[in-house]
């Protein structure tokens, strides 16, 4: 086996000269270098730039758009004129809320007055028909003197006249129409006020004014949702309707100082128009 292995080694290994007279090279021999693995540097730079251009838009989408509504992109919607529209409309809605409450109270008086009249009529006792005895065969019976009206009868007549006057005011239909206008315009302007703040500043400011406005909007919707039950004579729904609107008015009054403070900031940080 030694002979074949020696032959294989002789084929693979180059011959080595042992002569001392062989010339020696003064320059070191350089081994051939393998080409670098991967793309050339120019292609690597292009790939890096393409990756960065794809990542930047994704990062911009991931960031919260705090200031997308600031800088004049919306024109007059960011100006003072549009900003003052919300407090003017809400001031009118506050007065209209009081007017709608007055109409509702008058319509309630129409119903309660009729209930009071019915209770008083139950207190009246039927008058006994007195038949006077005939004095003679040809004598006619004298008519009885008119009886004086009782306090209950007088009260019934007064309430009846008062109810007639109230019915002429058509308070039921007027209150229904006022409530419908208040609900539609109020919800619209509540959302519009929040959008107006976003147009001017690019964000909302959680605080008493914003929370009170949201509560007022919810109370409007809740009071309107009770109308079908009220039309069926549900007294609990009627009482709850009055309670919700009372809280609504109190929140409206409490919201006025914070609203005036915001109006001052509008004049400070905005310009016409």
Short mmCIF file of C-alpha atoms in Angstrom, two decimals:
data_model
loop_
_atom_site.label_atom_id
_atom_site.label_comp_id
_atom_site.label_asym_id
_atom_site.label_seq_id
_atom_site.Cartn_x
_atom_site.Cartn_y
_atom_site.Cartn_z
CA UNK A 1 0.00 0.00 0.00
CA UNK A 2 2.93 2.34 0.46
CA UNK A 3 3.74 2.52 -3.20
CA UNK A 4 0.39 3.80 -4.44
CA UNK A 5 0.20 6.45 -1.70
CA UNK A 6 3.62 7.72 -2.63
CA UNK A 7 2.57 8.02 -6.25
CA UNK A 8 -0.50 10.04 -5.33
CA UNK A 9 1.54 12.44 -3.19
CA UNK A 10 3.99 12.91 -6.03
CA UNK A 11 1.20 13.94 -8.34
CA UNK A 12 -0.33 16.44 -5.91
CA UNK A 13 2.80 18.11 -4.46
CA UNK A 14 5.01 20.23 -6.72
CA UNK A 15 8.65 19.28 -6.96
CA UNK A 16 10.99 20.95 -4.47
CA UNK A 17 14.55 21.70 -5.44
CA UNK A 18 17.20 21.08 -2.83
CA UNK A 19 20.05 22.52 -4.82
CA UNK A 20 21.89 25.37 -3.18
CA UNK A 21 22.56 26.95 -6.52
CA UNK A 22 18.87 27.66 -7.23
CA UNK A 23 18.27 31.35 -7.44
CA UNK A 24 16.13 32.94 -4.74
CA UNK A 25 13.51 35.53 -5.64
CA UNK A 26 13.84 38.84 -3.86
CA UNK A 27 10.12 39.71 -4.15
CA UNK A 28 7.51 37.90 -2.04
CA UNK A 29 4.90 36.04 -4.04
CA UNK A 30 1.29 37.24 -3.65
CA UNK A 31 -1.48 34.77 -3.45
CA UNK A 32 -4.51 35.45 -5.67
CA UNK A 33 -7.41 37.05 -3.72
CA UNK A 34 -10.94 35.79 -4.04
CA UNK A 35 -13.53 38.28 -5.29
CA UNK A 36 -15.64 39.83 -2.48
CA UNK A 37 -18.91 38.07 -1.79
CA UNK A 38 -22.09 40.10 -2.29
CA UNK A 39 -23.00 43.07 -4.47
CA UNK A 40 -20.61 45.92 -5.16
CA UNK A 41 -20.63 48.97 -2.82
CA UNK A 42 -22.59 51.12 -5.27
CA UNK A 43 -25.44 48.63 -5.36
CA UNK A 44 -25.38 48.42 -1.56
CA UNK A 45 -25.77 52.20 -1.26
CA UNK A 46 -28.68 52.21 -3.67
CA UNK A 47 -30.41 49.46 -1.71
CA UNK A 48 -29.91 51.37 1.55
CA UNK A 49 -31.40 54.53 0.08
CA UNK A 50 -34.39 52.63 -1.26
CA UNK A 51 -35.01 51.03 2.13
CA UNK A 52 -34.82 54.40 3.87
CA UNK A 53 -37.27 55.94 1.40
CA UNK A 54 -39.73 53.15 2.16
CA UNK A 55 -39.33 53.34 5.94
CA UNK A 56 -39.73 57.13 6.30
CA UNK A 57 -43.37 57.26 5.11
CA UNK A 58 -44.22 54.41 7.48
CA UNK A 59 -42.67 56.31 10.37
CA UNK A 60 -44.65 59.41 9.47
CA UNK A 61 -47.85 57.40 9.48
CA UNK A 62 -46.99 55.93 12.86
CA UNK A 63 -46.49 59.34 14.45
CA UNK A 64 -49.62 61.11 15.80
CA UNK A 65 -50.73 63.96 13.50
CA UNK A 66 -50.51 66.69 16.13
CA UNK A 67 -50.02 69.61 13.80
CA UNK A 68 -51.66 68.56 10.54
CA UNK A 69 -54.44 71.13 11.09
CA UNK A 70 -52.14 74.05 11.79
CA UNK A 71 -50.39 76.28 9.31
CA UNK A 72 -53.05 77.68 7.04
CA UNK A 73 -54.08 74.53 5.21
CA UNK A 74 -57.75 75.17 5.99
CA UNK A 75 -57.79 78.88 5.25
CA UNK A 76 -60.63 80.80 6.84
CA UNK A 77 -61.59 77.76 8.94
CA UNK A 78 -58.56 78.53 11.11
CA UNK A 79 -59.36 82.25 11.38
CA UNK A 80 -61.14 84.33 13.99
CA UNK A 81 -64.46 84.55 12.13
CA UNK A 82 -65.06 80.81 12.11
CA UNK A 83 -63.80 80.51 15.69
CA UNK A 84 -66.33 83.07 16.97
CA UNK A 85 -69.20 81.30 15.22
CA UNK A 86 -69.36 78.58 17.89
CA UNK A 87 -69.77 80.86 20.94
CA UNK A 88 -72.36 82.97 19.13
CA UNK A 89 -74.45 79.95 18.17
CA UNK A 90 -74.14 78.39 21.61
CA UNK A 91 -75.19 81.64 23.26
CA UNK A 92 -78.31 81.63 21.10
CA UNK A 93 -78.94 77.98 21.93
CA UNK A 94 -78.74 78.76 25.63
CA UNK A 95 -81.48 81.37 25.29
CA UNK A 96 -83.47 79.00 23.08
CA UNK A 97 -83.12 76.28 25.72
CA UNK A 98 -84.76 78.56 28.27
CA UNK A 99 -87.53 79.37 25.77
CA UNK A 100 -88.12 75.68 25.05
CA UNK A 101 -88.29 75.04 28.79
CA UNK A 102 -90.92 77.78 29.18
CA UNK A 103 -93.03 76.26 26.39
CA UNK A 104 -92.75 72.83 27.98
CA UNK A 105 -93.80 74.16 31.36
CA UNK A 106 -96.85 75.84 29.85
CA UNK A 107 -97.87 72.62 28.13
CA UNK A 108 -97.47 70.83 31.45
CA UNK A 109 -99.82 73.37 33.02
CA UNK A 110 -102.45 72.49 30.41
CA UNK A 111 -102.33 68.87 31.50
CA UNK A 112 -102.09 69.46 35.22
CA UNK A 113 -104.91 72.01 35.17
CA UNK A 114 -107.25 69.46 33.60
CA UNK A 115 -106.24 66.90 36.21
CA UNK A 116 -106.97 69.43 38.95
CA UNK A 117 -110.38 70.19 37.46
CA UNK A 118 -111.24 66.49 37.40
CA UNK A 119 -110.27 66.11 41.05
CA UNK A 120 -112.42 69.08 42.07
CA UNK A 121 -115.43 67.75 40.18
CA UNK A 122 -115.25 64.58 42.24
CA UNK A 123 -115.70 66.67 45.38
CA UNK A 124 -119.03 68.10 44.28
CA UNK A 125 -122.01 66.38 45.81
CA UNK A 126 -125.08 65.95 43.64
CA UNK A 127 -127.72 68.42 44.69
CA UNK A 128 -130.88 66.87 45.91
CA UNK A 129 -133.88 67.81 43.81
CA UNK A 130 -136.38 69.38 46.15
CA UNK A 131 -140.06 69.23 45.09
CA UNK A 132 -142.18 71.71 47.10
CA UNK A 133 -145.59 70.50 48.26
CA UNK A 134 -148.52 71.94 46.40
CA UNK A 135 -150.57 74.35 48.49
CA UNK A 136 -153.81 74.05 46.46
CA UNK A 137 -155.13 72.37 43.45
CA UNK A 138 -154.78 75.35 41.14
CA UNK A 139 -151.67 76.86 42.68
CA UNK A 140 -148.42 76.66 40.65
CA UNK A 141 -145.15 75.77 42.38
CA UNK A 142 -142.85 78.78 42.91
CA UNK A 143 -139.36 78.39 41.39
CA UNK A 144 -136.63 77.85 43.99
CA UNK A 145 -134.19 80.68 44.58
CA UNK A 146 -130.81 80.26 42.84
CA UNK A 147 -128.33 78.56 45.11
CA UNK A 148 -125.02 80.27 45.82
CA UNK A 149 -121.95 78.71 44.14
CA UNK A 150 -119.70 76.73 46.36
CA UNK A 151 -115.94 77.52 46.55
CA UNK A 152 -115.25 74.31 44.67
CA UNK A 153 -117.46 75.35 41.76
CA UNK A 154 -115.85 78.77 41.64
CA UNK A 155 -112.42 77.18 41.54
CA UNK A 156 -113.49 74.86 38.73
CA UNK A 157 -114.71 77.78 36.65
CA UNK A 158 -111.47 79.69 37.19
CA UNK A 159 -109.34 76.72 36.17
CA UNK A 160 -111.50 76.06 33.15
CA UNK A 161 -111.05 79.61 31.88
CA UNK A 162 -107.32 79.44 32.54
CA UNK A 163 -107.04 76.18 30.60
CA UNK A 164 -108.91 77.66 27.65
CA UNK A 165 -106.38 80.48 27.46
CA UNK A 166 -103.50 78.03 27.67
CA UNK A 167 -104.91 75.90 24.87
CA UNK A 168 -104.95 78.92 22.58
CA UNK A 169 -101.16 79.14 22.91
CA UNK A 170 -100.59 75.75 21.20
CA UNK A 171 -97.79 75.08 23.67
CA UNK A 172 -97.64 71.37 22.93
CA UNK A 173 -96.72 71.75 19.26
CA UNK A 174 -94.47 74.73 19.89
CA UNK A 175 -92.54 72.87 22.58
CA UNK A 176 -92.11 69.84 20.33
CA UNK A 177 -90.81 71.98 17.46
CA UNK A 178 -88.46 73.92 19.73
CA UNK A 179 -87.06 70.70 21.18
CA UNK A 180 -86.45 69.25 17.71
CA UNK A 181 -84.58 72.37 16.58
CA UNK A 182 -82.59 72.44 19.79
CA UNK A 183 -81.59 68.80 19.44
CA UNK A 184 -80.51 69.04 15.80
CA UNK A 185 -78.71 72.37 15.94
CA UNK A 186 -77.22 71.67 19.37
CA UNK A 187 -75.62 68.37 18.39
CA UNK A 188 -74.36 69.90 15.14
CA UNK A 189 -72.72 72.83 16.88
CA UNK A 190 -71.27 70.69 19.66
CA UNK A 191 -69.38 68.64 17.08
CA UNK A 192 -68.59 71.83 15.14
CA UNK A 193 -67.03 73.41 18.22
CA UNK A 194 -64.65 70.49 18.67
CA UNK A 195 -63.70 70.58 15.00
CA UNK A 196 -63.12 74.32 15.18
CA UNK A 197 -60.64 73.82 18.03
CA UNK A 198 -58.84 71.17 16.00
CA UNK A 199 -58.72 73.44 12.94
CA UNK A 200 -57.05 76.20 14.95
CA UNK A 201 -54.69 74.22 17.16
CA UNK A 202 -54.34 70.74 15.69
CA UNK A 203 -55.58 69.05 18.88
CA UNK A 204 -58.30 69.08 21.53
CA UNK A 205 -57.94 70.26 25.11
CA UNK A 206 -59.56 67.89 27.63
CA UNK A 207 -61.01 70.05 30.37
CA UNK A 208 -64.21 71.33 32.02
CA UNK A 209 -65.54 73.06 28.90
CA UNK A 210 -65.11 70.02 26.67
CA UNK A 211 -66.53 67.58 29.21
CA UNK A 212 -69.52 69.81 30.02
CA UNK A 213 -70.27 70.23 26.32
CA UNK A 214 -70.19 66.46 25.80
CA UNK A 215 -72.52 65.96 28.79
CA UNK A 216 -74.97 68.57 27.46
CA UNK A 217 -75.08 66.79 24.10
CA UNK A 218 -75.78 63.45 25.79
CA UNK A 219 -78.54 65.02 27.92
CA UNK A 220 -80.19 66.47 24.80
CA UNK A 221 -80.27 63.02 23.23
CA UNK A 222 -81.52 61.37 26.42
CA UNK A 223 -84.36 63.87 26.90
CA UNK A 224 -85.44 63.46 23.27
CA UNK A 225 -85.43 59.66 23.60
CA UNK A 226 -88.12 59.91 26.31
CA UNK A 227 -90.65 61.61 24.03
CA UNK A 228 -92.40 58.41 22.76
CA UNK A 229 -93.04 57.24 26.33
CA UNK A 230 -94.23 60.72 27.31
CA UNK A 231 -96.74 60.73 24.45
CA UNK A 232 -98.21 57.53 25.86
CA UNK A 233 -98.83 59.21 29.22
CA UNK A 234 -95.88 57.79 31.15
CA UNK A 235 -95.45 60.13 34.12
CA UNK A 236 -92.05 58.67 35.04
CA UNK A 237 -90.73 59.54 31.58
CA UNK A 238 -92.15 63.06 31.89
CA UNK A 239 -90.49 63.61 35.26
CA UNK A 240 -87.18 62.25 33.98
CA UNK A 241 -87.45 64.49 30.90
CA UNK A 242 -87.79 67.54 33.13
CA UNK A 243 -84.91 66.41 35.37
CA UNK A 244 -82.52 65.87 32.44
CA UNK A 245 -83.30 69.26 30.95
CA UNK A 246 -82.86 70.94 34.32
CA UNK A 247 -79.38 69.43 34.65
CA UNK A 248 -78.74 70.52 31.07
CA UNK A 249 -79.52 74.15 31.88
CA UNK A 250 -77.33 74.06 35.00
CA UNK A 251 -74.40 72.66 32.98
CA UNK A 252 -74.99 75.33 30.35
CA UNK A 253 -74.75 78.07 32.98
CA UNK A 254 -71.65 76.49 34.55
CA UNK A 255 -70.01 76.28 31.11
CA UNK A 256 -70.35 80.00 30.31
CA UNK A 257 -67.23 81.23 32.25
CA UNK A 258 -64.94 78.68 30.58
CA UNK A 259 -66.42 79.57 27.22
CA UNK A 260 -65.68 83.25 27.73
CA UNK A 261 -62.11 82.34 28.67
CA UNK A 262 -61.73 80.47 25.38
CA UNK A 263 -63.14 83.44 23.48
CA UNK A 264 -60.42 85.59 25.02
CA UNK A 265 -57.78 83.17 23.77
CA UNK A 266 -59.33 83.28 20.31
CA UNK A 267 -58.86 87.05 20.17
CA UNK A 268 -55.32 86.62 21.48
CA UNK A 269 -54.03 83.94 19.13
CA UNK A 270 -56.06 84.38 15.93
CA UNK A 271 -56.43 87.05 13.28
CA UNK A 272 -59.21 88.16 10.98
CA UNK A 273 -60.86 86.78 9.01
#
